[in-house]
């Protein structure tokens, strides 16, 4: 089964939900248009459909391996990396002066989805590289930008993020890596990092590691962490590459999925110290790293959407071909295609509707990211900054949990054949399973939504989004469309419950933090489910479209109807968990587990 990039649906969302034509009003995106987005998607999709996606299974079988200190990735990746660089998607949303295209991230995110749906092991390389580039552009000195930015944007050099250490896990503040200052302004970095995605390889000429470490005398915990640029090869004053730095791969992790992506143990300073340069101010490492992490959190959510969509395409093709069992209640005992069986249809629509909801959620989040940086009005920038704060944990958590669910359903649609490797359905499930763990586990995302985002502005961001939802309910009710009117009524009830639950959570964060934390995950899931329904309502309201024909538009409406009737009801259960579920887990003594 090959992959077909969903460029028509991406265009539908960009045109009708994001309003991409309106981006031209911002000077930074003066040349942006729906036509430009269409050109990028149509031309770029050929590479993903024809070259990268067909490689997914073979690369998975070949995997990454460590041989005599050298990391080997599938042989095909060398030519595929060259081809990917030529598509322009790597730096599509970065400034033109460093070799980018200056496009909104709302368009660039489509490239993130396509590359990861095609081959997630491969797609992790550009995702981390983009994050490193963004951190350097946001926090680097002019000299650092001059040295690194253009080379990373071109894909000539790649980037990594080095946070986790064996003893610390997600508790980054417990790190032990050290940074000793030198007379020339550099630092000698020593320590060990684990789970470093694409930490070592030979596809790029150089690898720019961003490494968290502690300087002498720095405060304990996260307040005393600094961030350092540690290149694999030192860079000479003229820009050429110098000697190998003292950073080496200590091993590759054996993983349940993404087998073709080298996940490395990295050792710094085994022979005296790896030379690095501080990125940002002293003890400002977490603030600088969060630039990269927030980029990655949205990107990981989009990875989930891409994998889920590919699993849906795979399952749908199988269901349309697989003949098994007679139709329910039919006198004709001949077998029918399994898409005719109600439970298979339920599975397929559970997959499709959530993918469509997730894609809309992610692209709206990226659109707000664009506006938070480039809107003409300061108040509008602040408004969209609050929106990005709210949507980032939703995109990261809800879309990755959705990916695990959808890829698992994909195996189920295949029945016993789904558990057999030759169908390829299991690969999507294995690959998706890392996503709820990446970039702060989804439990951490829930605490972020509860503790940072909601409490930070005392609910202003959530109130603003709820107000927008209600505007769309009003818009739906003037359509005189029976299906849309029904969706609006059902959605209205869910929004009212969401508003009540959010008020409860806001009060609980002040009164009883443990009680609030006990409900944090269902609170995030409730928000994700309701925002997904908001996306689907907006999709259903569109009456005419230049992208989809009449049949495809009807498919949009039916998918929205299914979501609101079958996925949105989960929100009520989540609300009950938030308000009434915490005591059961907080009061249980540890020795009773």
Coordinates of C-alpha atoms in Angstrom, one line a residue:
X1 CA 0.0 0.0 0.0
X2 CA 1.5 3.3 -1.0
X3 CA 0.7 6.8 0.4
X4 CA -1.1 9.6 -1.3
X5 CA -0.5 13.0 0.4
X6 CA -3.9 14.5 1.3
X7 CA -3.2 17.7 -0.5
X8 CA -6.9 18.5 -1.3
X9 CA -7.9 18.3 2.4
X10 CA -4.9 20.4 3.3
X11 CA -5.9 23.0 0.8
X12 CA -9.5 22.8 2.1
X13 CA -8.4 23.6 5.6
X14 CA -6.0 26.3 4.5
X15 CA -8.6 28.0 2.4
X16 CA -11.7 27.6 4.5
X17 CA -10.5 27.4 8.2
X18 CA -7.2 29.1 8.2
X19 CA -8.0 31.8 5.6
X20 CA -4.6 31.6 4.0
X21 CA -5.3 34.3 1.4
X22 CA -5.7 36.8 4.2
X23 CA -2.1 36.2 5.3
X24 CA -1.0 38.6 2.6
X25 CA -2.1 41.5 4.8
X26 CA 0.9 40.8 7.0
X27 CA 4.1 42.3 5.4
X28 CA 6.1 39.1 6.3
X29 CA 3.7 37.1 4.1
X30 CA 2.9 39.6 1.4
X31 CA 3.4 37.0 -1.3
X32 CA 1.4 34.3 0.4
X33 CA -1.8 33.1 -1.4
X34 CA -3.9 30.0 -1.7
X35 CA -2.4 29.6 -5.2
X36 CA 1.1 29.5 -3.8
X37 CA 0.0 27.0 -1.2
X38 CA -1.5 24.8 -3.9
X39 CA 1.7 25.0 -6.0
X40 CA 3.8 23.9 -3.0
X41 CA 1.5 21.1 -2.1
X42 CA 1.1 19.7 -5.6
X43 CA 4.8 19.9 -6.5
X44 CA 6.1 18.7 -3.1
X45 CA 3.7 15.8 -2.8
X46 CA 5.2 14.0 -5.8
X47 CA 8.4 13.5 -3.9
X48 CA 6.5 12.1 -0.9
X49 CA 4.1 9.9 -2.9
X50 CA 6.6 8.5 -5.4
X51 CA 10.0 8.4 -3.6
X52 CA 9.8 8.6 0.1
X53 CA 6.6 6.7 1.0
X54 CA 7.4 3.5 -1.0
X55 CA 10.7 3.3 1.0
X56 CA 8.9 3.2 4.4
X57 CA 8.7 -0.6 4.8
X58 CA 12.1 -1.5 3.3
X59 CA 13.8 1.1 5.5
X60 CA 12.0 -0.3 8.5
X61 CA 13.4 -3.7 7.8
X62 CA 16.9 -2.5 7.2
X63 CA 16.9 -0.3 10.3
X64 CA 19.8 1.8 11.8
X65 CA 22.8 0.1 13.2
X66 CA 26.2 0.9 14.8
X67 CA 29.3 -0.5 13.3
X68 CA 32.7 0.3 14.8
X69 CA 31.6 3.6 16.1
X70 CA 29.8 4.6 12.8
X71 CA 26.1 4.9 12.6
X72 CA 24.6 3.3 9.5
X73 CA 21.1 4.1 8.3
X74 CA 19.3 2.6 5.3
X75 CA 21.4 3.0 2.1
X76 CA 18.4 4.6 0.4
X77 CA 18.4 7.5 2.8
X78 CA 21.4 9.3 1.3
X79 CA 19.6 9.9 -2.0
X80 CA 16.3 10.5 -0.3
X81 CA 17.9 13.2 1.9
X82 CA 19.3 14.9 -1.2
X83 CA 15.8 14.7 -2.8
X84 CA 14.1 16.1 0.3
X85 CA 16.4 19.1 0.4
X86 CA 15.5 19.9 -3.2
X87 CA 11.8 20.1 -2.4
X88 CA 12.3 23.2 -0.3
X89 CA 10.2 21.9 2.6
X90 CA 13.0 21.8 5.1
X91 CA 13.3 25.6 5.3
X92 CA 10.0 26.6 3.8
X93 CA 9.0 28.6 6.8
X94 CA 12.3 30.2 7.6
X95 CA 13.6 33.6 6.4
X96 CA 14.7 34.0 2.8
X97 CA 18.0 35.6 3.8
X98 CA 19.2 32.2 5.2
X99 CA 17.9 30.2 2.2
X100 CA 14.3 29.7 3.3
X101 CA 11.1 30.6 1.5
X102 CA 9.5 32.8 4.2
X103 CA 6.2 30.9 4.1
X104 CA 3.8 30.8 7.0
X105 CA 4.2 27.8 9.3
X106 CA 0.5 27.0 8.5
X107 CA 1.8 25.9 5.1
X108 CA 5.1 24.5 6.3
X109 CA 3.3 22.2 8.7
X110 CA 1.8 20.4 5.7
X111 CA 5.3 19.4 4.7
X112 CA 5.9 18.1 8.3
X113 CA 2.8 15.9 7.9
X114 CA 3.7 14.6 4.5
X115 CA 7.3 13.7 5.3
X116 CA 6.3 11.9 8.5
X117 CA 3.3 10.1 7.0
X118 CA 5.7 8.9 4.2
X119 CA 8.4 7.7 6.5
X120 CA 8.5 8.8 10.1
X121 CA 12.0 7.4 10.8
X122 CA 13.3 9.7 8.0
X123 CA 11.0 12.6 8.9
X124 CA 12.4 12.9 12.4
X125 CA 15.7 14.2 10.9
X126 CA 14.2 17.4 9.4
X127 CA 11.9 17.9 12.4
X128 CA 14.8 18.1 14.8
X129 CA 16.8 20.1 12.3
X130 CA 14.0 22.7 12.0
X131 CA 13.8 22.9 15.8
X132 CA 17.6 23.5 16.2
X133 CA 17.5 26.2 13.5
X134 CA 14.6 28.0 15.2
X135 CA 16.4 28.0 18.5
X136 CA 19.6 29.5 17.0
X137 CA 17.6 32.1 15.1
X138 CA 15.7 33.1 18.3
X139 CA 18.6 33.1 20.8
X140 CA 21.9 33.1 18.9
X141 CA 24.4 35.9 18.5
X142 CA 25.0 37.4 15.1
X143 CA 28.1 35.3 14.8
X144 CA 26.3 32.1 15.7
X145 CA 23.6 32.8 13.2
X146 CA 26.2 33.5 10.5
X147 CA 28.0 30.3 11.3
X148 CA 25.2 27.9 11.5
X149 CA 21.8 29.2 10.2
X150 CA 22.3 28.9 6.4
X151 CA 24.1 25.6 6.6
X152 CA 21.2 24.1 8.7
X153 CA 18.5 25.6 6.5
X154 CA 20.0 24.0 3.4
X155 CA 20.2 20.6 5.1
X156 CA 24.0 20.6 4.6
X157 CA 24.1 20.4 8.4
X158 CA 21.5 18.8 10.6
X159 CA 20.5 19.5 14.2
X160 CA 19.6 17.7 17.4
X161 CA 18.2 18.4 20.9
X162 CA 20.1 16.9 23.9
X163 CA 18.0 17.1 27.1
X164 CA 17.5 13.7 28.7
X165 CA 20.1 11.9 30.9
X166 CA 19.9 8.3 32.1
X167 CA 19.1 9.1 35.8
X168 CA 16.8 12.0 35.2
X169 CA 14.2 11.1 32.6
X170 CA 11.7 14.0 32.2
X171 CA 13.2 15.8 35.3
X172 CA 15.6 17.9 33.2
X173 CA 16.6 19.9 36.3
X174 CA 18.4 16.8 37.6
X175 CA 20.9 16.8 34.8
X176 CA 24.6 16.3 35.6
X177 CA 26.3 17.4 32.4
X178 CA 28.8 20.2 33.0
X179 CA 30.1 23.2 31.1
X180 CA 33.5 24.6 32.1
X181 CA 34.2 28.1 30.8
X182 CA 37.4 28.6 28.8
X183 CA 39.4 31.8 28.4
X184 CA 38.3 32.2 24.8
X185 CA 34.7 32.3 25.7
X186 CA 34.0 28.7 24.8
X187 CA 33.0 25.9 27.2
X188 CA 34.2 22.3 27.7
X189 CA 31.1 20.1 27.8
X190 CA 31.2 16.8 29.6
X191 CA 28.3 14.4 30.3
X192 CA 26.0 11.8 28.7
X193 CA 22.7 12.2 27.0
X194 CA 20.2 9.5 26.0
X195 CA 17.3 9.2 23.4
X196 CA 19.0 11.6 21.0
X197 CA 17.1 11.3 17.8
X198 CA 19.5 11.3 14.7
X199 CA 22.3 12.1 17.1
X200 CA 24.8 10.6 14.8
X201 CA 24.7 9.8 11.1
X202 CA 26.5 10.6 7.8
X203 CA 23.7 12.1 5.7
X204 CA 24.8 15.6 6.6
X205 CA 28.3 17.0 6.6
X206 CA 28.0 18.3 10.2
X207 CA 25.6 17.8 13.1
X208 CA 24.8 20.8 15.4
X209 CA 24.0 19.5 18.8
X210 CA 22.1 21.7 21.2
X211 CA 23.1 20.5 24.7
X212 CA 21.8 21.4 28.1
X213 CA 24.5 21.5 30.8
X214 CA 25.2 23.3 34.1
X215 CA 28.0 25.9 34.5
X216 CA 30.0 26.1 37.7
X217 CA 28.1 27.8 40.6
X218 CA 24.8 27.7 38.8
X219 CA 21.6 27.3 40.9
X220 CA 20.2 23.8 41.3
X221 CA 17.3 22.6 39.2
X222 CA 16.1 24.1 36.0
X223 CA 17.0 27.6 37.0
X224 CA 20.7 26.8 36.7
X225 CA 20.7 25.2 33.2
X226 CA 22.4 26.7 30.2
X227 CA 22.1 25.7 26.5
X228 CA 25.2 25.1 24.3
X229 CA 25.9 24.7 20.6
X230 CA 28.2 21.7 20.3
X231 CA 29.0 20.8 16.6
X232 CA 30.1 17.3 15.6
X233 CA 32.9 19.0 13.6
X234 CA 34.4 22.3 14.8
X235 CA 33.9 25.1 12.3
X236 CA 36.9 27.2 11.1
X237 CA 36.7 31.0 10.9
X238 CA 36.3 30.7 7.1
X239 CA 33.2 28.4 7.5
X240 CA 35.0 25.2 6.6
X241 CA 34.9 22.2 8.8
X242 CA 37.7 21.6 11.2
X243 CA 38.6 18.6 13.5
X244 CA 36.1 16.2 15.0
X245 CA 34.8 17.5 18.3
X246 CA 34.9 15.3 21.5
X247 CA 31.3 14.0 21.1
X248 CA 30.7 10.4 20.2
X249 CA 27.8 8.0 20.0
X250 CA 27.9 5.5 22.8
X251 CA 25.2 3.2 21.5
X252 CA 21.9 2.9 19.7
X253 CA 18.6 2.3 21.5
X254 CA 16.7 -0.8 20.5
X255 CA 13.1 0.4 20.0
X256 CA 9.7 -1.1 19.3
X257 CA 9.3 1.2 16.3
X258 CA 11.0 3.9 14.1
X259 CA 13.7 1.3 13.4
X260 CA 15.4 3.3 10.7
X261 CA 15.9 6.4 12.9
X262 CA 19.1 6.2 14.9
X263 CA 18.2 7.0 18.6
X264 CA 21.6 7.5 20.2
X265 CA 23.3 7.6 23.5
X266 CA 25.7 10.6 23.2
X267 CA 28.8 11.0 25.2
X268 CA 30.4 14.4 25.5
X269 CA 34.0 14.9 26.8
X270 CA 35.4 11.4 27.0
X271 CA 38.7 12.8 25.9
X272 CA 38.9 16.1 27.8
X273 CA 35.7 17.9 26.8
X274 CA 33.6 18.7 23.8
X275 CA 34.0 22.4 22.8
X276 CA 30.7 24.3 22.8
X277 CA 29.4 27.8 22.9
X278 CA 26.5 29.1 25.0
X279 CA 23.3 29.8 23.2
X280 CA 21.4 32.5 25.0
X281 CA 22.2 33.9 28.5
X282 CA 23.7 32.0 31.4
X283 CA 21.1 29.9 33.2
X284 CA 18.7 30.6 30.4
X285 CA 18.9 27.2 28.8
X286 CA 15.4 26.1 29.5
X287 CA 13.9 29.3 28.1
X288 CA 16.0 28.8 25.0
X289 CA 15.3 25.1 24.7
X290 CA 11.6 25.7 25.0
X291 CA 11.8 27.6 21.7
X292 CA 12.9 24.3 20.2
X293 CA 10.6 22.2 22.3
X294 CA 7.4 24.1 21.5
X295 CA 8.3 23.8 17.8
X296 CA 8.8 20.1 18.3
X297 CA 5.6 19.7 20.3
X298 CA 3.5 21.0 17.5
X299 CA 5.6 19.0 15.0
X300 CA 5.1 15.8 17.0
X301 CA 1.3 16.3 17.0
X302 CA 1.5 16.7 13.2
X303 CA 3.6 13.5 13.0
X304 CA 0.6 11.8 14.7
X305 CA -1.8 13.2 12.2
X306 CA 0.4 12.0 9.3
X307 CA 0.8 8.5 10.7
X308 CA -2.9 8.2 11.5
X309 CA -3.8 9.4 8.0
X310 CA -1.5 6.8 6.4
X311 CA -3.0 4.1 8.6
X312 CA -6.5 5.2 7.5
X313 CA -5.6 5.1 3.8
X314 CA -4.1 1.6 4.3
X315 CA -7.1 0.3 6.2
X316 CA -9.6 1.9 3.7
X317 CA -7.9 0.3 0.7
X318 CA -7.9 -3.1 2.5
X319 CA -11.6 -2.8 3.5
X320 CA -12.6 -2.0 -0.1
X321 CA -10.9 -5.1 -1.4
X322 CA -11.2 -7.7 1.3
X323 CA -14.2 -10.0 0.8
X324 CA -15.4 -11.8 3.9
X325 CA -18.8 -13.0 5.2
X326 CA -22.2 -12.3 3.9
X327 CA -24.0 -9.0 4.4
X328 CA -25.9 -8.8 7.6
X329 CA -29.5 -10.0 7.1
X330 CA -29.0 -10.9 3.5
X331 CA -30.3 -14.1 1.9
X332 CA -27.4 -14.1 -0.4
X333 CA -24.7 -15.9 1.5
X334 CA -21.9 -14.8 -0.9
X335 CA -19.1 -12.8 0.8
X336 CA -19.0 -9.0 0.6
X337 CA -16.3 -6.5 0.9
X338 CA -15.8 -5.8 4.6
X339 CA -16.5 -2.1 4.2
X340 CA -20.1 -3.1 3.9
X341 CA -20.1 -4.4 7.5
X342 CA -21.3 -1.9 10.1
X343 CA -18.5 -2.3 12.6
X344 CA -15.8 -1.9 9.9
X345 CA -17.5 1.3 8.7
X346 CA -17.5 2.5 12.4
X347 CA -13.8 1.8 12.6
X348 CA -13.1 3.6 9.4
X349 CA -15.1 6.7 10.3
X350 CA -13.5 6.8 13.7
X351 CA -10.2 6.9 12.0
X352 CA -11.1 9.4 9.2
X353 CA -13.1 11.9 11.4
X354 CA -10.3 12.2 14.0
X355 CA -7.6 12.7 11.4
X356 CA -9.6 15.5 9.8
X357 CA -10.3 17.1 13.2
X358 CA -6.6 16.8 14.1
X359 CA -5.4 18.3 10.9
X360 CA -7.7 21.3 11.3
X361 CA -6.6 21.7 14.9
X362 CA -2.9 21.7 14.0
X363 CA -3.1 24.0 11.1
X364 CA -5.1 26.5 13.1
X365 CA -2.5 26.3 15.8
X366 CA 0.3 27.0 13.3
X367 CA -1.8 29.9 11.8
X368 CA -2.0 31.5 15.3
X369 CA 1.8 31.0 15.7
X370 CA 2.3 32.9 12.4
X371 CA 0.0 35.7 13.6
X372 CA 1.6 35.8 17.1
X373 CA 4.9 36.7 15.4
X374 CA 3.8 38.8 12.4
X375 CA 0.3 40.3 12.9
X376 CA 0.2 44.0 12.3
X377 CA -1.5 44.9 15.5
X378 CA 0.1 44.3 19.0
X379 CA -3.3 43.3 20.5
X380 CA -3.8 40.7 17.8
X381 CA -0.3 39.3 18.3
X382 CA -1.0 38.9 22.0
X383 CA -4.4 37.3 21.3
X384 CA -2.8 34.7 19.0
X385 CA 0.1 34.1 21.4
X386 CA -2.5 33.0 24.0
X387 CA -4.1 30.8 21.4
X388 CA -0.8 29.1 20.6
X389 CA -0.2 28.6 24.4
X390 CA -3.6 26.9 24.6
X391 CA -3.5 24.8 21.4
X392 CA 0.1 23.5 21.7
X393 CA -0.5 21.0 24.5
X394 CA -3.8 20.0 22.7
X395 CA -2.1 19.4 19.4
X396 CA 0.8 17.5 21.0
X397 CA -1.3 15.4 23.3
X398 CA -4.7 14.9 21.7
X399 CA -3.3 14.3 18.2
X400 CA -0.7 11.8 19.4
X401 CA -3.1 9.8 21.5
X402 CA -5.4 9.9 18.5
X403 CA -2.6 8.5 16.4
X404 CA -2.1 5.5 18.7
X405 CA -5.9 4.9 18.7
X406 CA -6.2 5.2 14.9
X407 CA -3.2 3.1 14.0
X408 CA -4.4 0.4 16.4
X409 CA -7.8 0.5 14.7
X410 CA -6.0 0.2 11.4
X411 CA -4.6 -3.1 12.6
X412 CA -8.1 -4.1 13.7
X413 CA -9.6 -3.4 10.3
X414 CA -7.1 -5.9 8.8
X415 CA -8.2 -8.5 11.3
X416 CA -5.7 -11.3 11.7
X417 CA -3.8 -10.0 8.6
X418 CA -3.1 -6.8 10.6
X419 CA -1.1 -8.8 13.1
X420 CA 1.0 -10.2 10.2
X421 CA 4.0 -8.1 9.3
X422 CA 3.5 -8.5 5.5
X423 CA 0.5 -6.1 5.5
X424 CA 2.5 -3.3 7.0
X425 CA -0.3 -2.2 9.2
X426 CA 1.6 -2.9 12.4
X427 CA 4.5 -0.6 11.5
X428 CA 2.3 2.5 11.8
X429 CA 1.1 1.4 15.3
X430 CA 4.6 0.7 16.5
X431 CA 5.9 4.0 15.1
X432 CA 3.1 6.0 16.6
X433 CA 3.6 4.7 20.1
X434 CA 6.6 6.9 20.8
X435 CA 4.6 10.1 20.0
X436 CA 2.7 10.4 23.3
X437 CA 6.1 10.1 25.1
X438 CA 8.1 12.6 23.0
X439 CA 8.8 16.2 24.0
X440 CA 7.3 15.9 27.4
X441 CA 4.9 13.0 28.0
X442 CA 1.2 13.7 27.4
X443 CA 0.8 13.7 31.2
X444 CA 3.2 16.6 31.3
X445 CA 1.2 18.3 28.5
X446 CA -1.9 18.0 30.7
X447 CA -0.1 19.6 33.7
X448 CA 1.2 22.3 31.3
X449 CA -2.4 23.1 30.2
X450 CA -3.7 23.1 33.8
X451 CA -0.8 24.7 35.6
X452 CA 0.9 27.0 33.1
X453 CA -1.6 27.9 30.4
X454 CA -4.9 28.1 32.3
X455 CA -3.4 29.7 35.4
X456 CA -1.1 32.0 33.6
X457 CA -3.8 34.2 32.2
X458 CA -6.6 33.2 34.6
X459 CA -8.6 31.6 31.8
X460 CA -8.5 34.5 29.3
X461 CA -7.2 32.3 26.5
X462 CA -9.8 29.6 27.1
X463 CA -12.6 32.2 27.3
X464 CA -11.5 33.7 24.0
X465 CA -11.6 30.3 22.3
X466 CA -15.0 29.4 23.8
X467 CA -16.3 32.8 22.5
X468 CA -15.1 31.9 19.0
X469 CA -16.8 28.5 19.2
X470 CA -20.0 30.2 20.0
X471 CA -19.7 32.6 17.1
X472 CA -19.5 29.5 14.8
X473 CA -22.5 28.0 16.5
X474 CA -24.4 31.3 15.6
X475 CA -23.0 31.1 12.1
X476 CA -24.2 27.5 11.8
X477 CA -27.7 28.3 12.9
X478 CA -28.3 30.7 10.0
X479 CA -27.6 28.1 7.4
X480 CA -31.0 26.5 7.4
X481 CA -29.2 23.2 6.9
X482 CA -30.8 20.4 8.9
X483 CA -27.5 18.5 9.4
X484 CA -25.5 21.6 10.4
X485 CA -28.3 22.8 12.7
X486 CA -28.2 19.4 14.5
X487 CA -24.4 19.6 14.8
X488 CA -24.6 23.1 16.2
X489 CA -27.1 22.0 18.9
X490 CA -25.0 19.1 20.0
X491 CA -21.9 21.1 20.0
X492 CA -23.5 23.9 21.9
X493 CA -24.2 21.5 24.8
X494 CA -20.6 20.4 24.8
X495 CA -19.2 23.9 24.9
X496 CA -21.4 24.8 27.8
X497 CA -20.1 21.8 29.7
X498 CA -16.5 22.6 28.7
X499 CA -17.0 26.2 30.1
X500 CA -18.3 24.8 33.4
X501 CA -15.5 22.3 33.7
X502 CA -12.8 24.9 32.9
X503 CA -14.2 27.2 35.6
X504 CA -14.0 24.2 38.0
X505 CA -10.4 23.5 37.0
X506 CA -9.4 27.2 37.3
X507 CA -10.7 27.3 40.9
X508 CA -9.1 24.0 41.8
X509 CA -5.7 25.1 40.7
X510 CA -6.0 27.8 43.4
X511 CA -7.7 25.7 46.1
X512 CA -6.2 22.2 45.8
X513 CA -3.4 21.6 43.3
X514 CA -3.4 17.8 43.8
X515 CA -7.1 17.6 43.1
X516 CA -6.6 19.7 39.9
X517 CA -3.6 17.6 38.8
X518 CA -5.7 14.4 39.3
X519 CA -8.1 15.7 36.6
X520 CA -5.5 17.3 34.3
X521 CA -5.3 14.5 31.7
X522 CA -9.1 14.1 31.2
X523 CA -9.3 17.9 31.2
X524 CA -6.9 18.1 28.3
X525 CA -8.7 15.2 26.5
X526 CA -12.0 17.1 27.0
X527 CA -10.6 20.2 25.4
X528 CA -9.1 18.2 22.6
X529 CA -12.4 16.4 21.8
X530 CA -14.4 19.7 21.9
X531 CA -11.9 21.6 19.8
X532 CA -12.0 18.7 17.3
X533 CA -15.8 19.1 17.2
X534 CA -15.3 22.8 16.6
X535 CA -13.1 22.0 13.6
X536 CA -15.6 19.5 12.2
X537 CA -18.5 22.0 12.6
X538 CA -16.5 24.6 10.6
X539 CA -15.9 22.0 7.9
X540 CA -19.6 21.2 7.7
X541 CA -20.6 24.8 7.4
X542 CA -18.7 25.3 4.2
X543 CA -21.3 25.1 1.4
X544 CA -19.1 25.5 -1.7
X545 CA -15.5 24.9 -2.3
X546 CA -13.1 25.2 -5.2
X547 CA -11.0 22.2 -4.1
X548 CA -13.6 19.5 -3.4
X549 CA -16.3 18.3 -5.7
X550 CA -19.9 17.7 -4.6
X551 CA -19.3 14.1 -3.6
X552 CA -16.2 15.0 -1.6
X553 CA -18.1 17.9 0.2
X554 CA -20.8 15.4 1.2
X555 CA -18.1 13.2 2.6
X556 CA -16.9 16.1 4.7
X557 CA -20.4 16.6 6.1
X558 CA -20.9 12.9 6.9
X559 CA -17.5 12.7 8.6
X560 CA -18.4 15.8 10.7
X561 CA -21.7 14.2 11.6
X562 CA -20.0 11.0 12.7
X563 CA -17.5 12.9 14.8
X564 CA -20.1 15.0 16.6
X565 CA -22.3 12.0 17.3
X566 CA -19.6 9.4 18.1
X567 CA -16.4 11.2 19.3
X568 CA -17.7 14.4 20.9
X569 CA -19.8 12.4 23.5
X570 CA -16.5 11.4 25.0
X571 CA -16.2 14.9 26.3
X572 CA -19.0 14.4 28.9
X573 CA -17.1 11.4 30.3
X574 CA -14.0 13.4 30.5
X575 CA -15.8 16.2 32.4
X576 CA -17.1 13.6 34.9
X577 CA -13.5 12.4 35.4
X578 CA -12.2 15.9 35.9
X579 CA -14.7 16.8 38.6
X580 CA -15.4 13.5 40.2
X581 CA -12.6 11.1 39.5
X582 CA -9.7 12.5 41.5
X583 CA -10.6 11.2 44.9
X584 CA -10.5 7.6 43.8
X585 CA -6.8 7.9 42.8
X586 CA -5.6 10.4 45.5
X587 CA -7.0 8.5 48.5
X588 CA -5.6 5.0 47.6
X589 CA -2.6 4.1 49.7
X590 CA 0.5 3.1 47.9
X591 CA 0.6 -0.4 49.4
X592 CA -2.9 -1.1 48.0
X593 CA -1.7 -0.8 44.4

